[in-house]
């Protein structure tokens, strides 16, 4: 940016003290030396205070507590965990929960955002106004309030499981399969009656592997079709092969393993069986989606509006049909504008998911930065680990974003 | 010549356009019912609006405003639809000022808020006389004194210190920027040092305004105070960080980059945890810095990193020619920045800064997680837990949402207005 | 100790840093210098510590804070109540933000030894209980298999709960909640079947319900929860002051000293030498603590003796309606036993 490029002759004669500040050869070193000293002083001051405070309080910094058994239970977990597991494992359960809610919210926020952004440009006056109202309302109210509002809907409006009991229950299950309660939504869960592996996880990995195989095969087929088209000018009809490649192998596998659905049913205090999506997860997921969706809608709108009309017209003049114009001309340019802020919104979702603590969702802030911190009293260690986790995620996303930005960078002049 | 002609020589009178091409009908047709898909959308939209209004309007019109508990509300309503807005009237003071600010002192934050309007006006609207900025400069000290009370010597000393520093800086700035800066800092600290003694000595036991502890602050007032304080503190810090990040001194650049990326990489809530459970360990063992101040420090650091990124964008958007022009005029770095670069870069950055400010204001609700009783904290804690109001969710949450919406929407409208203003200036 | 001018300057520069000062100052001197006792309490548990409609803190734990303030500063109102959550309480105490913590905190080995705190005594013998709504039909905690349980995070109750269910080979689903206020809302909304915390806390919470009779406390008490005030390790004199202020309240009840008759008893030395020593009309106990002779008298006058505090805030006459139970004097079959004032 700003370069001091003075072209004066080099100084002759002996060194004077004022040259430290006035001579460009020394000045930058002087300033940096001053900055380094100030910085070192500040760090020394803080570290000294820390050491002194810890000594007075008789505490030490140690991460050994991570190996101790945690002693508390977690209601939402993606991996095996019980109260005898270690604090480190509790932290990992939390990390996975953070990633889960962030991932779900990123997908739905994108869907909401794209729909709202496109509809906002609709020539239907009413719809575009309605979408503006959506965007303005959700952008201008704190996400914490949204999380609490949706969580309140989940807990205060939905019926309690006991409302489903009795001969004339106050609430009934939707289609006898889905139960909406104030503790969460229960949906049928798939399981295998004749699994190939003992672990359910491995069975699902097998299903995924077969799907990946189908993807690979369809890709190969598409490439072959393109090759034929380039040679002969006629593209062979392949859609029924593709469809079969997707359905048949996976269908066979599921049939062999005996896929069945477990329907949730009221047993004791709660619904049992099937998959439970906890109220806290739904509140957090939905609130983050609609809140961030409003921001994404603005990006999408800006991205589409940023493509000048001349581009569409030029494509038309070249004889491209509207669909190809969209795919080949408008979208690639609009995405260049949309994607960088989109990724930073994904990052925001991940960071905002830490508000889980307000609704009791067991994310990493709630396990490592909440219960573990409380139970062990290791405040400094826990907060440091927590920050390190978020920092890692955000650095990974930044690296990804930089990579993307480089790949789509406009090569000008 | 005959009177036979193939061309009409006089104009026909204009006819009115067809009925379905004018006025309301035409507007409806083009804007709402142009295609069948559009018509479907319109009908769906109308249905959504109807659903919302049908639920919300009776709730409003049937609302009860004068009872003193939820059960009384239910008695009055007799099963009819209606909100129990009495909670807002009955707990109004708690919602706005928190539950501990002394009731007979409410006039003080009120005046501070009123004065804020006057102090902010010259910053927000450039057309106002520049002399009003003088008031803006004094305002923080007045507001501090009004809200916290205590000996008047404290804000006066603070002001005198900064005034002294400013005068010294202006006096020596022409000669040497760095020296002037150092002298200003030295003057400020020595004035504060002397002032500290004087305040201690002169402090009477019965100051003009009764002191109020900062943990007694609460309610929406706390959100506003955190928002205003942290944004105004973080702008200078953000400028410094942005310049540091652009600097060609590797050490300074490195420190700024690490700081900015670190802060932007972690959620605000972890920084608030730092404020509430960790920061106390970094202060001298015998000094107690209260939670409010620790939170202000962390939120300020947080927003300064974001503001720095906005300003960096502004700096990067300036054409290289501006920097070269400054060089060729023989201006040194501070001069070039102060007279050429920053005025332009900041102008470009203003809308971005306003966006950060809105986001930050919304984020002040997070302090409720670390047991500070801001608006959300008041609602979730003392009010909803009280026997009288347990179960009054929508009235309270709706009220909180409305307050934030009004403020944030107002600011974002201002930002858009400003953007238009600034754009015309370029043409 | 005079406020140091430099830190005074920092105060000025930085909005509200109130800086008390200088190395090696005992907590007692800091409190005296400040003129206020910083006392950590809960963010709100009716009967133990909660602000009333006027923002005045009231409750049993609050009474202990006020007694210490009265003993040390001579003014029962010279207390700054610092609301703390389960998360912030220990840091607040360790970092010196508060001088003592009177927040129904359970005395455990690791808190005493590992976290370096000093529990000065027990002001309430408690145990963890369960509250369920009556229409749930449960009459014992052993019937709670599969229930959803609301717990306050960061408390010993969370760990006891896990142990209890594991020991009885039952499953449950925890709903972790930060404050008592939110737990109460969740429980009332039916988001959990059971609310568990200290039995006293359950009683206090139930008292605030619109219809307390619709909820029952299950008979099982699954843990020992000795609750007491605590201070930092290292300042033994300050620990003694808080410890003996609490003991003075307990001893006063045993000796029949109440806020009603204390003026009379404390006016001149009476027949009972221990009362005389306690109230400072005989001996030099106050001096040994670094206080004046009437410290205990003021502490008792602040809110009455232990029995009066109990009766006024959580006793059977109050909505919380707790029986004395274990918290009766040892002479009446309880566990309260103040060492002799001698």
JSON list of C-alpha atoms in Angstrom, two decimals, chain C residues 64-176:
[
{"chain": "C", "resi": 64, "resn": "UNK", "atom": "CA", "xyz": [-25.83, -14.70, 56.27]},
{"chain": "C", "resi": 65, "resn": "UNK", "atom": "CA", "xyz": [-24.30, -12.01, 54.02]},
{"chain": "C", "resi": 66, "resn": "UNK", "atom": "CA", "xyz": [-26.03, -9.29, 56.00]},
{"chain": "C", "resi": 67, "resn": "UNK", "atom": "CA", "xyz": [-24.88, -10.75, 59.32]},
{"chain": "C", "resi": 68, "resn": "UNK", "atom": "CA", "xyz": [-21.25, -10.76, 58.12]},
{"chain": "C", "resi": 69, "resn": "UNK", "atom": "CA", "xyz": [-21.63, -7.19, 56.85]},
{"chain": "C", "resi": 70, "resn": "UNK", "atom": "CA", "xyz": [-23.11, -6.13, 60.18]},
{"chain": "C", "resi": 71, "resn": "UNK", "atom": "CA", "xyz": [-20.31, -7.82, 62.11]},
{"chain": "C", "resi": 72, "resn": "UNK", "atom": "CA", "xyz": [-17.53, -6.36, 60.00]},
{"chain": "C", "resi": 73, "resn": "UNK", "atom": "CA", "xyz": [-18.90, -3.00, 58.90]},
{"chain": "C", "resi": 74, "resn": "UNK", "atom": "CA", "xyz": [-21.60, -2.32, 61.44]},
{"chain": "C", "resi": 75, "resn": "UNK", "atom": "CA", "xyz": [-24.23, -1.96, 58.76]},
{"chain": "C", "resi": 76, "resn": "UNK", "atom": "CA", "xyz": [-26.37, -4.88, 57.62]},
{"chain": "C", "resi": 77, "resn": "UNK", "atom": "CA", "xyz": [-27.17, -3.03, 54.39]},
{"chain": "C", "resi": 78, "resn": "UNK", "atom": "CA", "xyz": [-23.54, -2.46, 53.40]},
{"chain": "C", "resi": 79, "resn": "UNK", "atom": "CA", "xyz": [-23.68, -5.50, 51.10]},
{"chain": "C", "resi": 80, "resn": "UNK", "atom": "CA", "xyz": [-23.30, -5.59, 47.36]},
{"chain": "C", "resi": 81, "resn": "UNK", "atom": "CA", "xyz": [-25.12, -8.71, 46.20]},
{"chain": "C", "resi": 82, "resn": "UNK", "atom": "CA", "xyz": [-23.48, -10.24, 43.15]},
{"chain": "C", "resi": 83, "resn": "UNK", "atom": "CA", "xyz": [-25.76, -12.70, 41.38]},
{"chain": "C", "resi": 84, "resn": "UNK", "atom": "CA", "xyz": [-23.78, -15.71, 40.17]},
{"chain": "C", "resi": 85, "resn": "UNK", "atom": "CA", "xyz": [-24.69, -18.74, 38.10]},
{"chain": "C", "resi": 86, "resn": "UNK", "atom": "CA", "xyz": [-23.36, -22.24, 38.59]},
{"chain": "C", "resi": 87, "resn": "UNK", "atom": "CA", "xyz": [-20.75, -21.32, 36.03]},
{"chain": "C", "resi": 88, "resn": "UNK", "atom": "CA", "xyz": [-19.54, -18.00, 37.33]},
{"chain": "C", "resi": 89, "resn": "UNK", "atom": "CA", "xyz": [-19.64, -18.51, 41.08]},
{"chain": "C", "resi": 90, "resn": "UNK", "atom": "CA", "xyz": [-16.22, -20.11, 41.59]},
{"chain": "C", "resi": 91, "resn": "UNK", "atom": "CA", "xyz": [-14.35, -17.79, 39.27]},
{"chain": "C", "resi": 92, "resn": "UNK", "atom": "CA", "xyz": [-16.00, -14.81, 40.93]},
{"chain": "C", "resi": 93, "resn": "UNK", "atom": "CA", "xyz": [-14.73, -15.99, 44.30]},
{"chain": "C", "resi": 94, "resn": "UNK", "atom": "CA", "xyz": [-11.29, -17.12, 43.13]},
{"chain": "C", "resi": 95, "resn": "UNK", "atom": "CA", "xyz": [-10.64, -13.88, 41.27]},
{"chain": "C", "resi": 96, "resn": "UNK", "atom": "CA", "xyz": [-11.65, -11.70, 44.19]},
{"chain": "C", "resi": 97, "resn": "UNK", "atom": "CA", "xyz": [-14.74, -10.24, 42.61]},
{"chain": "C", "resi": 98, "resn": "UNK", "atom": "CA", "xyz": [-16.65, -11.35, 45.67]},
{"chain": "C", "resi": 99, "resn": "UNK", "atom": "CA", "xyz": [-15.43, -11.67, 49.26]},
{"chain": "C", "resi": 100, "resn": "UNK", "atom": "CA", "xyz": [-17.62, -14.62, 50.15]},
{"chain": "C", "resi": 101, "resn": "UNK", "atom": "CA", "xyz": [-20.07, -16.91, 48.42]},
{"chain": "C", "resi": 102, "resn": "UNK", "atom": "CA", "xyz": [-23.36, -17.67, 50.11]},
{"chain": "C", "resi": 103, "resn": "UNK", "atom": "CA", "xyz": [-25.14, -19.48, 47.35]},
{"chain": "C", "resi": 104, "resn": "UNK", "atom": "CA", "xyz": [-26.52, -22.86, 48.35]},
{"chain": "C", "resi": 105, "resn": "UNK", "atom": "CA", "xyz": [-23.19, -24.39, 47.34]},
{"chain": "C", "resi": 106, "resn": "UNK", "atom": "CA", "xyz": [-22.55, -27.99, 48.30]},
{"chain": "C", "resi": 107, "resn": "UNK", "atom": "CA", "xyz": [-19.45, -28.69, 50.33]},
{"chain": "C", "resi": 108, "resn": "UNK", "atom": "CA", "xyz": [-17.53, -31.38, 48.46]},
{"chain": "C", "resi": 109, "resn": "UNK", "atom": "CA", "xyz": [-14.01, -32.68, 48.70]},
{"chain": "C", "resi": 110, "resn": "UNK", "atom": "CA", "xyz": [-12.90, -31.49, 45.30]},
{"chain": "C", "resi": 111, "resn": "UNK", "atom": "CA", "xyz": [-14.31, -28.02, 45.72]},
{"chain": "C", "resi": 112, "resn": "UNK", "atom": "CA", "xyz": [-12.62, -27.68, 49.08]},
{"chain": "C", "resi": 113, "resn": "UNK", "atom": "CA", "xyz": [-9.30, -29.22, 48.08]},
{"chain": "C", "resi": 114, "resn": "UNK", "atom": "CA", "xyz": [-8.90, -29.03, 44.32]},
{"chain": "C", "resi": 115, "resn": "UNK", "atom": "CA", "xyz": [-10.62, -25.71, 43.68]},
{"chain": "C", "resi": 116, "resn": "UNK", "atom": "CA", "xyz": [-8.91, -24.22, 46.75]},
{"chain": "C", "resi": 117, "resn": "UNK", "atom": "CA", "xyz": [-11.88, -22.88, 48.61]},
{"chain": "C", "resi": 118, "resn": "UNK", "atom": "CA", "xyz": [-12.62, -22.91, 52.30]},
{"chain": "C", "resi": 119, "resn": "UNK", "atom": "CA", "xyz": [-16.08, -23.91, 53.38]},
{"chain": "C", "resi": 120, "resn": "UNK", "atom": "CA", "xyz": [-16.57, -22.18, 56.71]},
{"chain": "C", "resi": 121, "resn": "UNK", "atom": "CA", "xyz": [-19.52, -24.17, 57.90]},
{"chain": "C", "resi": 122, "resn": "UNK", "atom": "CA", "xyz": [-22.92, -25.47, 56.97]},
{"chain": "C", "resi": 123, "resn": "UNK", "atom": "CA", "xyz": [-25.95, -23.26, 57.12]},
{"chain": "C", "resi": 124, "resn": "UNK", "atom": "CA", "xyz": [-28.37, -25.75, 55.61]},
{"chain": "C", "resi": 125, "resn": "UNK", "atom": "CA", "xyz": [-28.28, -29.54, 55.55]},
{"chain": "C", "resi": 126, "resn": "UNK", "atom": "CA", "xyz": [-29.94, -30.50, 52.32]},
{"chain": "C", "resi": 127, "resn": "UNK", "atom": "CA", "xyz": [-30.31, -33.44, 49.99]},
{"chain": "C", "resi": 128, "resn": "UNK", "atom": "CA", "xyz": [-31.30, -33.87, 46.39]},
{"chain": "C", "resi": 129, "resn": "UNK", "atom": "CA", "xyz": [-34.96, -34.63, 45.75]},
{"chain": "C", "resi": 130, "resn": "UNK", "atom": "CA", "xyz": [-37.39, -34.97, 42.87]},
{"chain": "C", "resi": 131, "resn": "UNK", "atom": "CA", "xyz": [-40.52, -33.03, 42.09]},
{"chain": "C", "resi": 132, "resn": "UNK", "atom": "CA", "xyz": [-43.18, -34.43, 39.76]},
{"chain": "C", "resi": 133, "resn": "UNK", "atom": "CA", "xyz": [-46.62, -33.31, 38.85]},
{"chain": "C", "resi": 134, "resn": "UNK", "atom": "CA", "xyz": [-49.32, -35.21, 40.72]},
{"chain": "C", "resi": 135, "resn": "UNK", "atom": "CA", "xyz": [-51.12, -36.48, 37.63]},
{"chain": "C", "resi": 136, "resn": "UNK", "atom": "CA", "xyz": [-47.98, -38.32, 36.56]},
{"chain": "C", "resi": 137, "resn": "UNK", "atom": "CA", "xyz": [-48.91, -40.90, 39.16]},
{"chain": "C", "resi": 138, "resn": "UNK", "atom": "CA", "xyz": [-45.38, -41.63, 40.36]},
{"chain": "C", "resi": 139, "resn": "UNK", "atom": "CA", "xyz": [-44.89, -42.14, 44.07]},
{"chain": "C", "resi": 140, "resn": "UNK", "atom": "CA", "xyz": [-41.23, -43.11, 44.17]},
{"chain": "C", "resi": 141, "resn": "UNK", "atom": "CA", "xyz": [-38.10, -42.09, 42.32]},
{"chain": "C", "resi": 142, "resn": "UNK", "atom": "CA", "xyz": [-37.58, -45.75, 41.46]},
{"chain": "C", "resi": 143, "resn": "UNK", "atom": "CA", "xyz": [-40.56, -45.48, 39.10]},
{"chain": "C", "resi": 144, "resn": "UNK", "atom": "CA", "xyz": [-38.92, -42.79, 36.98]},
{"chain": "C", "resi": 145, "resn": "UNK", "atom": "CA", "xyz": [-37.33, -45.14, 34.42]},
{"chain": "C", "resi": 146, "resn": "UNK", "atom": "CA", "xyz": [-37.36, -43.44, 31.03]},
{"chain": "C", "resi": 147, "resn": "UNK", "atom": "CA", "xyz": [-38.41, -40.04, 32.37]},
{"chain": "C", "resi": 148, "resn": "UNK", "atom": "CA", "xyz": [-37.20, -36.69, 31.10]},
{"chain": "C", "resi": 149, "resn": "UNK", "atom": "CA", "xyz": [-35.48, -34.83, 33.90]},
{"chain": "C", "resi": 150, "resn": "UNK", "atom": "CA", "xyz": [-34.78, -31.09, 34.16]},
{"chain": "C", "resi": 151, "resn": "UNK", "atom": "CA", "xyz": [-31.52, -30.31, 35.96]},
{"chain": "C", "resi": 152, "resn": "UNK", "atom": "CA", "xyz": [-29.56, -27.19, 36.65]},
{"chain": "C", "resi": 153, "resn": "UNK", "atom": "CA", "xyz": [-26.19, -27.63, 34.99]},
{"chain": "C", "resi": 154, "resn": "UNK", "atom": "CA", "xyz": [-22.96, -27.14, 36.83]},
{"chain": "C", "resi": 155, "resn": "UNK", "atom": "CA", "xyz": [-24.32, -28.40, 40.11]},
{"chain": "C", "resi": 156, "resn": "UNK", "atom": "CA", "xyz": [-23.58, -31.54, 42.08]},
{"chain": "C", "resi": 157, "resn": "UNK", "atom": "CA", "xyz": [-27.19, -32.57, 41.40]},
{"chain": "C", "resi": 158, "resn": "UNK", "atom": "CA", "xyz": [-26.25, -33.33, 37.80]},
{"chain": "C", "resi": 159, "resn": "UNK", "atom": "CA", "xyz": [-23.67, -35.87, 38.91]},
{"chain": "C", "resi": 160, "resn": "UNK", "atom": "CA", "xyz": [-25.84, -37.35, 41.66]},
{"chain": "C", "resi": 161, "resn": "UNK", "atom": "CA", "xyz": [-28.63, -37.83, 39.15]},
{"chain": "C", "resi": 162, "resn": "UNK", "atom": "CA", "xyz": [-26.38, -39.76, 36.77]},
{"chain": "C", "resi": 163, "resn": "UNK", "atom": "CA", "xyz": [-25.16, -41.91, 39.66]},
{"chain": "C", "resi": 164, "resn": "UNK", "atom": "CA", "xyz": [-28.66, -42.56, 40.98]},
{"chain": "C", "resi": 165, "resn": "UNK", "atom": "CA", "xyz": [-30.08, -43.71, 37.69]},
{"chain": "C", "resi": 166, "resn": "UNK", "atom": "CA", "xyz": [-27.02, -45.80, 36.92]},
{"chain": "C", "resi": 167, "resn": "UNK", "atom": "CA", "xyz": [-27.10, -47.44, 40.33]},
{"chain": "C", "resi": 168, "resn": "UNK", "atom": "CA", "xyz": [-30.76, -48.34, 39.87]},
{"chain": "C", "resi": 169, "resn": "UNK", "atom": "CA", "xyz": [-30.21, -49.44, 36.30]},
{"chain": "C", "resi": 170, "resn": "UNK", "atom": "CA", "xyz": [-32.73, -46.98, 34.91]},
{"chain": "C", "resi": 171, "resn": "UNK", "atom": "CA", "xyz": [-32.50, -44.70, 31.92]},
{"chain": "C", "resi": 172, "resn": "UNK", "atom": "CA", "xyz": [-33.47, -41.05, 31.74]},
{"chain": "C", "resi": 173, "resn": "UNK", "atom": "CA", "xyz": [-33.14, -38.10, 29.45]},
{"chain": "C", "resi": 174, "resn": "UNK", "atom": "CA", "xyz": [-31.47, -35.04, 30.93]},
{"chain": "C", "resi": 175, "resn": "UNK", "atom": "CA", "xyz": [-32.58, -31.52, 29.98]},
{"chain": "C", "resi": 176, "resn": "UNK", "atom": "CA", "xyz": [-29.74, -29.29, 31.12]}
]
